[in-house]
Coordinates of C-alpha atoms in Angstrom, one line a residue:
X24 CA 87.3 166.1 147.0
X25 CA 86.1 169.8 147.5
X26 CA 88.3 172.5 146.3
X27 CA 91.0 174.0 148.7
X28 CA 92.4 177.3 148.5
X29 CA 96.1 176.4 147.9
X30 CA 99.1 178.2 146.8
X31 CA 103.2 177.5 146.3
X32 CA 105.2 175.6 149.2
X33 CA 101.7 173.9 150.9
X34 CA 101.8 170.7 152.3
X35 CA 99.7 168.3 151.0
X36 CA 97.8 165.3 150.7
X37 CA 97.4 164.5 146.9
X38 CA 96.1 161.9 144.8
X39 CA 97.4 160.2 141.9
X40 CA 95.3 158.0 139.4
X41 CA 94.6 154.7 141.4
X42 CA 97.5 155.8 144.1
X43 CA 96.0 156.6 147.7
X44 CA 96.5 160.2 148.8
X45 CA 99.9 160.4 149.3
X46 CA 102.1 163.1 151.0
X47 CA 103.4 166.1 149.0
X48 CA 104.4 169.8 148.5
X49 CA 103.4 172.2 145.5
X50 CA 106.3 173.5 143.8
X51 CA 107.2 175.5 141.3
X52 CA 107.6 173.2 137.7
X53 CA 110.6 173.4 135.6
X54 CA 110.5 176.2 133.1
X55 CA 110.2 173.6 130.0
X56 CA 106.9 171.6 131.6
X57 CA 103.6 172.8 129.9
X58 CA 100.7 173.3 132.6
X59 CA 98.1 170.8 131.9
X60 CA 94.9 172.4 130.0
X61 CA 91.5 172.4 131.5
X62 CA 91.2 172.7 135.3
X63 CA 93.2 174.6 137.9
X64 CA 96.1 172.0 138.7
X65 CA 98.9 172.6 140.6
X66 CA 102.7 170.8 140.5
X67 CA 103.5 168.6 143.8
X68 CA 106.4 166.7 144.5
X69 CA 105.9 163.7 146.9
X70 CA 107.6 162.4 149.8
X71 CA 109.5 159.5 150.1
X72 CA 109.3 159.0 146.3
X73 CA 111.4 161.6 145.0
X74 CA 107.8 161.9 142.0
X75 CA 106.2 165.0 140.7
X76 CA 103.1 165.4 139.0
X77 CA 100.6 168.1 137.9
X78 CA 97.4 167.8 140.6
X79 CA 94.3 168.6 139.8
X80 CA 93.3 171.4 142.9
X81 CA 90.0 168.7 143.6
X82 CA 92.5 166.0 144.3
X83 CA 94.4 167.6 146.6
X84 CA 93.8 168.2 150.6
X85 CA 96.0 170.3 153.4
X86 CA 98.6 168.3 155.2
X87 CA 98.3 169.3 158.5
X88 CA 94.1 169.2 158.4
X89 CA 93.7 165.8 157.2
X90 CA 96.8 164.2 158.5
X91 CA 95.1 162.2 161.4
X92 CA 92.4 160.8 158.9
X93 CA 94.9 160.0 156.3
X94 CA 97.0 157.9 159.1
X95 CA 94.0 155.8 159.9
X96 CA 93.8 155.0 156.1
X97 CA 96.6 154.2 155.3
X98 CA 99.0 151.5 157.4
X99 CA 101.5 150.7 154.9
X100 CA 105.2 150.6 155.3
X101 CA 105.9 152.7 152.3
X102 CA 103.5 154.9 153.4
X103 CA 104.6 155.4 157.0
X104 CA 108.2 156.5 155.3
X105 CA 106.8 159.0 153.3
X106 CA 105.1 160.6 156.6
X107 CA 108.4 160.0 158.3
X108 CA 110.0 162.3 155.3
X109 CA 107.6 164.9 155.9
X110 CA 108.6 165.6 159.6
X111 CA 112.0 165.4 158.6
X112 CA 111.2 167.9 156.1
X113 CA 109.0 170.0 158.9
X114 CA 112.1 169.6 161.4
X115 CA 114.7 171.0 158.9
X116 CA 112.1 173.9 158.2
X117 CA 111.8 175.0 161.6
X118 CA 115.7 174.8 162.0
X119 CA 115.7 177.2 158.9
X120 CA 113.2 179.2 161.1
X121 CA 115.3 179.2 164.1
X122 CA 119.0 179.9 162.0
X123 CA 117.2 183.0 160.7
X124 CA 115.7 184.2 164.0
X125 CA 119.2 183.7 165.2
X126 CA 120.7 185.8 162.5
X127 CA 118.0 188.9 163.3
X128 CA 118.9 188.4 166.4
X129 CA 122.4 188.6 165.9
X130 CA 122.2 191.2 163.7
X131 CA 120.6 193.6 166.0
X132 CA 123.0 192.9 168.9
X133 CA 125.7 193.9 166.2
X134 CA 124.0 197.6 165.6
X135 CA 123.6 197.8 169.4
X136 CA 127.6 197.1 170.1
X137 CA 128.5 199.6 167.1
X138 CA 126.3 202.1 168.9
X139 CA 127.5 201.3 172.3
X140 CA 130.9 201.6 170.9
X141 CA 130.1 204.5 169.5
X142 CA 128.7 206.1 172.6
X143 CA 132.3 204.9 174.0
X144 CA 134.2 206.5 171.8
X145 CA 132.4 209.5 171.9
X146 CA 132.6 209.9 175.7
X147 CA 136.2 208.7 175.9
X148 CA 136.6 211.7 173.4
X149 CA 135.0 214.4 175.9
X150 CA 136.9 212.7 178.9
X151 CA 140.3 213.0 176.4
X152 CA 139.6 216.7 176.0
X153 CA 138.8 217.5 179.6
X154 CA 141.9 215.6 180.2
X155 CA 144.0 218.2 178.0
X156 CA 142.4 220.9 179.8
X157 CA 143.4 219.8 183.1
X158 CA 147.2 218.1 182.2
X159 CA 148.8 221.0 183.8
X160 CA 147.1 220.3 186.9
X161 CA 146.6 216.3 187.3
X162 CA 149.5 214.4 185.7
X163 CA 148.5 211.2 187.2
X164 CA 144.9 211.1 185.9
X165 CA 145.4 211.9 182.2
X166 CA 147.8 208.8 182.9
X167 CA 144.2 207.0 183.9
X168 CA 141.9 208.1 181.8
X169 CA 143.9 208.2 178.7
X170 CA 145.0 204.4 178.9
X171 CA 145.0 202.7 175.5
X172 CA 142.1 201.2 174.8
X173 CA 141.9 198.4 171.6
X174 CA 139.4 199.8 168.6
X175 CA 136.3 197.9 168.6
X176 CA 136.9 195.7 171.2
X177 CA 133.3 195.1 172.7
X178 CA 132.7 196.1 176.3
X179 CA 133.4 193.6 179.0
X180 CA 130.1 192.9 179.6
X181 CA 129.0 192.0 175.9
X182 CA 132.4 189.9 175.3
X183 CA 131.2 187.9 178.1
X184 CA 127.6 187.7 176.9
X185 CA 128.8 186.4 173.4
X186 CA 131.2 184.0 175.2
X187 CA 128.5 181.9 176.8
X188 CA 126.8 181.3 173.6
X189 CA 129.4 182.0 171.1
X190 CA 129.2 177.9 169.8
X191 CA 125.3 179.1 168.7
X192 CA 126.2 182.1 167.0
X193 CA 129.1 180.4 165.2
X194 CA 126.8 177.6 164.5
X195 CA 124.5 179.9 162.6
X196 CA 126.9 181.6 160.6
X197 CA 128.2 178.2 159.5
X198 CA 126.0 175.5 159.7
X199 CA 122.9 178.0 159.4
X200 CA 123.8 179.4 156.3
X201 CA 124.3 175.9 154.3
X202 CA 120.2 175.2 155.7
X203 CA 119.0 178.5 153.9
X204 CA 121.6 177.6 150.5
X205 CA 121.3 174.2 150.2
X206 CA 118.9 171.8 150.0
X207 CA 118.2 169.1 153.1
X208 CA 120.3 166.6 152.8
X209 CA 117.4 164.0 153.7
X210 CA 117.0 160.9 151.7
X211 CA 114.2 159.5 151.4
X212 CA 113.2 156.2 151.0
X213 CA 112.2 155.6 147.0
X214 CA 108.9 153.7 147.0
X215 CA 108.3 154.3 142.8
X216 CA 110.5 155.3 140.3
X217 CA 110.6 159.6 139.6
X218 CA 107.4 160.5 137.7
X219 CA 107.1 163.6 135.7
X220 CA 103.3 164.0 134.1
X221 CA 103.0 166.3 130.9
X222 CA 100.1 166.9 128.6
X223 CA 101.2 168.4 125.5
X224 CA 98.7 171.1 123.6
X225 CA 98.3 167.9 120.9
X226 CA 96.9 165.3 123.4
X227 CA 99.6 163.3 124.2
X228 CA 100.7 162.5 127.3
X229 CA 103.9 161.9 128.8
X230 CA 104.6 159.8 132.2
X231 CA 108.3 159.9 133.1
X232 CA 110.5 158.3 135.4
X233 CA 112.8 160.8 135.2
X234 CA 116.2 158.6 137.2
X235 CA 114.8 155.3 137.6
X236 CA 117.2 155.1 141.1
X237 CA 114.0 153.3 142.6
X238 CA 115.4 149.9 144.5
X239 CA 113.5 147.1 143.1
X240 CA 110.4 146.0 144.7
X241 CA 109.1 149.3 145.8
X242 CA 107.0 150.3 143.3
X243 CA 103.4 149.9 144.4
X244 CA 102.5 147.1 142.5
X245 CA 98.4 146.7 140.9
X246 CA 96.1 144.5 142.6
X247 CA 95.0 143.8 138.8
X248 CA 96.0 139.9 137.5
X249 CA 98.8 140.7 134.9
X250 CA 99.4 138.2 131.9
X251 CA 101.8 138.3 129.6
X252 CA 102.5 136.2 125.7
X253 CA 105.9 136.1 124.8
X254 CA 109.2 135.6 126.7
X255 CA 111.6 137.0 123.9
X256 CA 114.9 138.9 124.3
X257 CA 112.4 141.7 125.4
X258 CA 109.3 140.3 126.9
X259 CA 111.6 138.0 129.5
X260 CA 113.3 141.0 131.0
X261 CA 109.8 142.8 131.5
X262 CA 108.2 139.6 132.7
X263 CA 111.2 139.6 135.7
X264 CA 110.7 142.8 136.4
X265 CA 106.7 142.9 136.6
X266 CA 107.5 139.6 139.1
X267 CA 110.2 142.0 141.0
X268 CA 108.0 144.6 141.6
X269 CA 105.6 142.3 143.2
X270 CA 102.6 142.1 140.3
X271 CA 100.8 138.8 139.6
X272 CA 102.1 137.2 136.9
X273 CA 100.4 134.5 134.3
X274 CA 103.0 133.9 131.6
X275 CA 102.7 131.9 128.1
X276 CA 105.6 130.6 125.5
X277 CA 104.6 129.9 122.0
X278 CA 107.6 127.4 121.8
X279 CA 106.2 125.8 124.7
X280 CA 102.5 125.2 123.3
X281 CA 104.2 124.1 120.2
X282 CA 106.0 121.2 122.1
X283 CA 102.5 120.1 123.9
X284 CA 99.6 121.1 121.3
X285 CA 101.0 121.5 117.6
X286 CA 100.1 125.0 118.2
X287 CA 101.6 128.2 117.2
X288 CA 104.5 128.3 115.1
X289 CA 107.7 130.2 116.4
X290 CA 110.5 131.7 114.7
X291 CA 111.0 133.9 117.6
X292 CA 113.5 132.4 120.3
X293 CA 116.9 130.9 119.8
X294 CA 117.4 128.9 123.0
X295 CA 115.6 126.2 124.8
X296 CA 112.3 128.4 125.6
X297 CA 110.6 125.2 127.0
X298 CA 112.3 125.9 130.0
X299 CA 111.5 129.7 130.3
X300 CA 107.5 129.2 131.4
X301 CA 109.4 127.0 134.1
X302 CA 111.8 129.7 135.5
X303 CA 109.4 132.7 135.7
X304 CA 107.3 129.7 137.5
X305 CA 109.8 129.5 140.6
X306 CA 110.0 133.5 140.6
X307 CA 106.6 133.2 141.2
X308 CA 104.3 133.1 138.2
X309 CA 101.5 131.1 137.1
X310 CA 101.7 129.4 133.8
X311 CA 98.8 129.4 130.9
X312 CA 98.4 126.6 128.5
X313 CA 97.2 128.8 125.8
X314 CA 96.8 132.8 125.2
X315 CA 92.8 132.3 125.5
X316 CA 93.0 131.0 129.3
X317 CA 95.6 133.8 130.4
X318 CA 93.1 136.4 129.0
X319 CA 90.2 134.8 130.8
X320 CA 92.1 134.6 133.8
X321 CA 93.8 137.8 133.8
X322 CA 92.5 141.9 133.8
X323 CA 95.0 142.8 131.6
X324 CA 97.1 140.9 129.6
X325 CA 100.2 142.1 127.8
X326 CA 101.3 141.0 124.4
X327 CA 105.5 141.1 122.8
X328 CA 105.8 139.2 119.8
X329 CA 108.5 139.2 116.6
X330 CA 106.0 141.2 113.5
X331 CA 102.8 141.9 112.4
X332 CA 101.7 137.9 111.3
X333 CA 102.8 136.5 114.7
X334 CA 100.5 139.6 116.7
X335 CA 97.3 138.0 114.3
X336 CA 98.0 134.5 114.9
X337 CA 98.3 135.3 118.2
X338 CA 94.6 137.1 118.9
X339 CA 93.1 135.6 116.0
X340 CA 94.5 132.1 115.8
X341 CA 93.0 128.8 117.5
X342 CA 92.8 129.2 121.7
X343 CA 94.1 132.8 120.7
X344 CA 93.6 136.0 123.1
X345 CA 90.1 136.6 121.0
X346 CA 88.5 133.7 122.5
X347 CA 89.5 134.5 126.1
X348 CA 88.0 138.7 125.6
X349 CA 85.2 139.0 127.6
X350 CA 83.9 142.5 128.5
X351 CA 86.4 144.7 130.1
X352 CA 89.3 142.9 129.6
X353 CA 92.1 145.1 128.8
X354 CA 94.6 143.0 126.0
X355 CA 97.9 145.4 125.6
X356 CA 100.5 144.8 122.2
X357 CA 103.8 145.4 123.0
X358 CA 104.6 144.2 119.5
X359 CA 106.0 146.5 117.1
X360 CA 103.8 145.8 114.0
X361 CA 102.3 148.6 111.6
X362 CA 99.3 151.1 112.1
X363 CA 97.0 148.9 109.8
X364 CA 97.7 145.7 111.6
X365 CA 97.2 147.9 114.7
X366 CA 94.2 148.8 113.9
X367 CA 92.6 145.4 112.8
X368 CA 93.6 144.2 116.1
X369 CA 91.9 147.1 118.3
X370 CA 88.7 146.5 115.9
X371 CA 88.1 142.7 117.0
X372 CA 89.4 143.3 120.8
X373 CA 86.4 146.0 121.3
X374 CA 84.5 144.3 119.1
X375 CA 84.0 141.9 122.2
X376 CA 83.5 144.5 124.6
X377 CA 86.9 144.2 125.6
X378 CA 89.6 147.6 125.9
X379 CA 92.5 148.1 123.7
X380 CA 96.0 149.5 123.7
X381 CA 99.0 149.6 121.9
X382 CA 102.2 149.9 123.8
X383 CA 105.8 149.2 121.5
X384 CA 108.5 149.3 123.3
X385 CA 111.7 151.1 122.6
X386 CA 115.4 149.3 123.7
X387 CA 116.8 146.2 123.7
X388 CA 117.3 143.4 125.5
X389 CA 119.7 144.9 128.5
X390 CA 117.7 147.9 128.6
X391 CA 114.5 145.2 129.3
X392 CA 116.4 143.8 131.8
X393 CA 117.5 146.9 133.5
X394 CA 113.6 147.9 133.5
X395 CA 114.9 151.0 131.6
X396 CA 112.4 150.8 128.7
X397 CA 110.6 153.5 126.8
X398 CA 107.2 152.9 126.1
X399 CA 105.0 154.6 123.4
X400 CA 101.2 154.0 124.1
X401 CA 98.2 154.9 122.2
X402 CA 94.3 153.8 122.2
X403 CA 92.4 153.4 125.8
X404 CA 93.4 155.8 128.1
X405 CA 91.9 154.5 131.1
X406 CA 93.7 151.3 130.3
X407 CA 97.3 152.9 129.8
X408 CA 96.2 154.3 133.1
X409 CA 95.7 150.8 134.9
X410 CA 98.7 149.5 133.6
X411 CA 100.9 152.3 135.5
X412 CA 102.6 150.2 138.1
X413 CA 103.6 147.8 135.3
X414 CA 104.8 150.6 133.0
X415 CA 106.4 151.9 136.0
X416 CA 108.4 148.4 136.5
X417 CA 109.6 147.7 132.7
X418 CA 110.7 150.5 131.7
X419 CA 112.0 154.6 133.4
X420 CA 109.4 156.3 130.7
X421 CA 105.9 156.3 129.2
X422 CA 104.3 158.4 126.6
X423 CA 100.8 158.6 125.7
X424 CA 100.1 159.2 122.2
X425 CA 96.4 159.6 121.6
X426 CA 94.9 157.1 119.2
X427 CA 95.2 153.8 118.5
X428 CA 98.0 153.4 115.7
X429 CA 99.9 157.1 116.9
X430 CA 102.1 154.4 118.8
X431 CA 103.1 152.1 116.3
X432 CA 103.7 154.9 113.8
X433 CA 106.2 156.5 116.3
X434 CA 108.0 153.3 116.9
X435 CA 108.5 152.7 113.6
X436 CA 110.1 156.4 112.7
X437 CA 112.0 155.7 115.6
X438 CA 113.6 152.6 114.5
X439 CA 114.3 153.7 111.1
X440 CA 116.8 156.1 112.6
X441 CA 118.2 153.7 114.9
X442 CA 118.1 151.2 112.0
X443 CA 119.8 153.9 109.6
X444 CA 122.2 155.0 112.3
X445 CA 123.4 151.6 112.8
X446 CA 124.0 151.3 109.1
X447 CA 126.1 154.5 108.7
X448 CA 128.3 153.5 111.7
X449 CA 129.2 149.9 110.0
X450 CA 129.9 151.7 106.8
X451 CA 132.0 154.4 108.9
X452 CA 134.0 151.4 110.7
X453 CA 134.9 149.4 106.8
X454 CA 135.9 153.0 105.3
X455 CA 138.1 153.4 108.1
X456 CA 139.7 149.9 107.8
X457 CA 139.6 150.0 104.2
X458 CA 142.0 153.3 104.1
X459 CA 144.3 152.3 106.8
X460 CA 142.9 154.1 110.1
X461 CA 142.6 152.7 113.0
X462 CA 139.0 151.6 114.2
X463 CA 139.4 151.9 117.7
X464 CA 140.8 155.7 117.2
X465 CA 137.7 156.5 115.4
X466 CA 135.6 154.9 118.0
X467 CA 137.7 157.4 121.1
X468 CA 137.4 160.4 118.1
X469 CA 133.8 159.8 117.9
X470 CA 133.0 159.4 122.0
X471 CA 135.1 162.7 122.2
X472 CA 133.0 164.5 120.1
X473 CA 129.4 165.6 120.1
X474 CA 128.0 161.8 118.5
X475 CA 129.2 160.6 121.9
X476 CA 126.4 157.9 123.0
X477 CA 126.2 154.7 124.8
X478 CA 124.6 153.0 121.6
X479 CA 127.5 154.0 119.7
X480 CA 130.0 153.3 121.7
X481 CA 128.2 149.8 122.5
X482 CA 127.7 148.9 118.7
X483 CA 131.3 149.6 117.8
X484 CA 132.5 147.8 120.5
X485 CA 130.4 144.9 119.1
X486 CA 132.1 145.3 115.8
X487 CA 136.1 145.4 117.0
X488 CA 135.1 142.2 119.6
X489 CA 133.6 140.1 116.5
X490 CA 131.0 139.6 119.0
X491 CA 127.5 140.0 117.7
X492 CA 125.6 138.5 120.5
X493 CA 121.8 139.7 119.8
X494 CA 120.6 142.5 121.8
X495 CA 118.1 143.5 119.4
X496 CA 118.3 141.4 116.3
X497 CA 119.0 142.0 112.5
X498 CA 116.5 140.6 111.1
X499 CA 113.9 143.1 113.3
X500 CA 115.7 145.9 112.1
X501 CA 115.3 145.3 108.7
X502 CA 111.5 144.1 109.6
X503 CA 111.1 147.7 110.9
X504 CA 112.7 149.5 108.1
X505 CA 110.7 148.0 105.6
X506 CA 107.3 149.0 107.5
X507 CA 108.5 153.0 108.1
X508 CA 110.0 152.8 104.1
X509 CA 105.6 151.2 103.9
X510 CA 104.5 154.0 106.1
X511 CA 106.5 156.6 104.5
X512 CA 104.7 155.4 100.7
X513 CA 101.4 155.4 102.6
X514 CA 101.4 159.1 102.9
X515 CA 103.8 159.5 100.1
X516 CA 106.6 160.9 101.6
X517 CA 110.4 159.7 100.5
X518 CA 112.3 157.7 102.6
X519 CA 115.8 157.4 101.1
X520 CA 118.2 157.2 103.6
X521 CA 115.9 154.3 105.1
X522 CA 115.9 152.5 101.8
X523 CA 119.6 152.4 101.1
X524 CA 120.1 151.5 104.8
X525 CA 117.3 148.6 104.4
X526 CA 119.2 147.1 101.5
X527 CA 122.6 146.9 103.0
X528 CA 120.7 145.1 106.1
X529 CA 119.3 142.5 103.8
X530 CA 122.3 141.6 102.0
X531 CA 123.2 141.0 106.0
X532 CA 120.3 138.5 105.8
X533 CA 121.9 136.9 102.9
X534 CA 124.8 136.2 104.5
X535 CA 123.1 134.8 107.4
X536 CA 123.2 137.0 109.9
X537 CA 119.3 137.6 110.6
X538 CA 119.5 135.8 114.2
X539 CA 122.7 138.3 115.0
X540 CA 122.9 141.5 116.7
X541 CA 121.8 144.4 113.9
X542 CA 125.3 145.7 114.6
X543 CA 126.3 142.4 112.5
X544 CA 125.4 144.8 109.6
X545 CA 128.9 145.5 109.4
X546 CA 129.5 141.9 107.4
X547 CA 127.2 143.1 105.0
X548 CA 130.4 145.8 104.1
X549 CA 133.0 143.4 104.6
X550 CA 131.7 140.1 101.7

């Protein structure tokens, strides 16, 4: 696209990575969003999406010139909203017009009845004086002309005037004033979740839904074949969103090759998963027989398995994803494994001439099924690119971190808090019991107080119920802490908070709560 001269509160057309021009506005960004570096870009905020994004100027084109050609382009329902929102937006802007043209308006007939009063006054003053002078002759007109008259009471004339279209004026000074204060109160139809782009000055990216208050099945789905390996606690809530959002699905369960080949072992699922490949089947997937043939059949396939062994066996293993890699296909770990087995994985996937990316995922399993996941991607860009729509449907935020392994080494700092955090709140809940205070008082002390959070509150809960239910399991946890307490020797650095937390969530293992929610760390106080 040639390059526009453009400036703050145009309407445009702009595009979007693989998105089709779409309507929008350039606004100014919030103060705490970094301009992107390299060429002139400039912030739009779409219609009918509620999305902003920084625009490069050369993908960007004037509303009003180009809105006939656009039309013909595009037909889509989503689309045609996103027009509609526009001239809703244009209407409300030319009642703003109007309001204020009223209000000038108004305002000069108000000077011109304080100077006609004025002028009254003034002659009504002379008349008043001439009056005195003559009172000892004409009784009976200093009677007339001195008849009381109220102050500032507009002439008949101008009362009239301001009758006939006194419901206008009034209308302005109410309903005219909100326009110019407030913003319209138009909503417009969501067709994606809220999007906020950043680049950061160190190369990483950051895509954001920023409220994911999108309704489901209006996010603008690939046209790309999806596959995904792996319906765990996490993967099946991402699978039944990716189906939601309209993408096409090819799914595959280990536990379900192992019934029908003597393939892969699992120690991954706790329930009848035989039965999972079937109920994503009547949602609307297609079902693989082994990870090779959803690769071969898929552009890019996605990957969410329990550690670092099962991500190998899965690539390297027999019909694994390495056998199905042809040139260009795009193979995406979810997995959250460490940098080294990251790494080995990325190697062989290119090796093929296929593309590469690592994409963890940070949550648990209601977050996956909200579609309310965080997701920390490093390696191909172009490829973290493509797989927008389905980032976009999993989860309300994506960051990209540069090179391959940047993600995994994130995820794993990340969960050694979380793991650490968790920890400390068991050990806060026993001391409590153990000197005689009340749990669920420390639970309302801490929500009143500045550690007020929703995992807290969620955990605890777990731990007055008894009910430790997984929603991210124990034995993951642990499997996380021990690869940050790895990547923390790898560059020498100490690590012991993480340690001591690591050891209270194996004696938790001990006792066999592995297959339990981590907040079942709190038995590990209690034996």
């Amino acid at each position: 696209m040639a390059a526009v001269s453009l400036r703050q509160g145009d309407l445009v057309w702009g595009k979007l990575g693989r998105y089709p021009p779409w309507p929008g506005k350039i606004v100014n960004p919030p103060k705490d969003l970094k301009k992107p570096i390299g060429k002139k870009s400039f912030f739009v905020k779409f219609f009918g999406t509620e999305d902003h994004a920084w625009i490069k100027v050369e993908q960007l084109k004037p509303y009003h010139a180009h809105k006939e050609e656009m039309i013909k382009a595009n037909k889509g329902k989503r689309f045609q909203q996103a027009v509609d929102a526009v001239e809703e937006f244009l209407k409300k802007a030319k009642a703003k017009e109007l309001a204020k043209e009223l209000a000038k308006e108004h305002n000069s007939s108000d000077e011109k009845g304080k100077k006609s009063e004025g002028k009254a006054k003034k002659q009504t003053g002379e008349k008043r004086r001439k009056s005195s002078d003559t009172s000892s002759h004409s009784p009976q007109k200093r009677s007339r002309d001195q008849s009381p008259r109220k102050r500032g009471r507009p002439p008949k004339d101008d009362k009239d005037n301001l009758g006939s279209d006194s419901w206008l004026i009034h209308g302005h000074r109410t309903l005219g004033t909100e326009m110019i204060l407030k913003k319209p109160s138009v909503t417009y139809q969501a067709i994606t979740k809220r999007l906020k782009i950043s680049e950061e000055d160190s190369g990483s990216t950051s895509i954001q839904a920023a409220d994911s208050t999108a309704i489901n099945g209006n996010i603008v789905p690939t046209d790309k074949k999806i596959g995904f390996l792996g319906l765990g606690l996490m993967g099946s809530g991402i699978v039944s969103n990716l189906l939601k959002m309209g993408h096409s699905v090819t799914v595959w369960n280990r536990t379900a090759e192992k019934k029908t080949t003597g393939g892969f072992h699992s120690e991954l699922w706790d329930e009848d998963e035989s039965t999972k490949c079937e109920l994503f089947i009547q949602e609307g997937a297609h079902m693989g027989r082994t990870p090779a043939e959803v690769v071969s059949s898929c552009d890019i396939t996605f990957a969410c398995v329990a550690d670092p062994k099962a991500a190998k066996d899965l690539v390297l293993g027999p019909s694994g994803v390495l056998q199905g890699i042809r040139p260009g296909k795009c193979y995406v770990d979810m997995s959250t494994v460490d940098p080294e087995t990251v790494a080995e994985l990325a190697q062989v996937i290119v090796s093929r001439g296929g593309r590469f990316l690592e994409a963890p995922v940070s949550g648990n399993q209601q977050l996956s099924n909200d579609g309310r996941l965080v997701i920390l991607a490093a390696g191909d860009q172009g490829v973290y690119e493509d797989c927008m729509s389905c980032f976009l449907a999993m989860g309300k935020t994506s960051f990209f971190l540069g090179e391959v392994g940047n993600a995994a080494r994130m995820m794993l700092i990340l969960n050694m808090v979380q793991g650490s955090f968790m920890a400390t709140i068991a050990e806060g809940m026993t001391l409590a019991q153990v000197t005689g205070q009340s749990q669920q008082t420390l639970l309302d002390i801490l929500n009143q107080g500045q550690l007020a959070n929703i995992f807290l509150d969620q955990k605890c809960q777990n731990i007055l119920q008894g009910n430790f239910k997984p929603d991210f399991y124990l034995k993951y946890i642990q499997k996380d802490l021990s690869l940050a307490i790895a990547l923390g020797d790898s560059v020498n650095h100490p690590t012991p908070m993480a340690a001591a937390a690591n050891e209270v969530y194996k004696r938790a293992k001990a006792l066999d709560q592995s297959d339990n929610d981590m907040s079942a760390v709190y038995r590990a106080y209690i034996h």
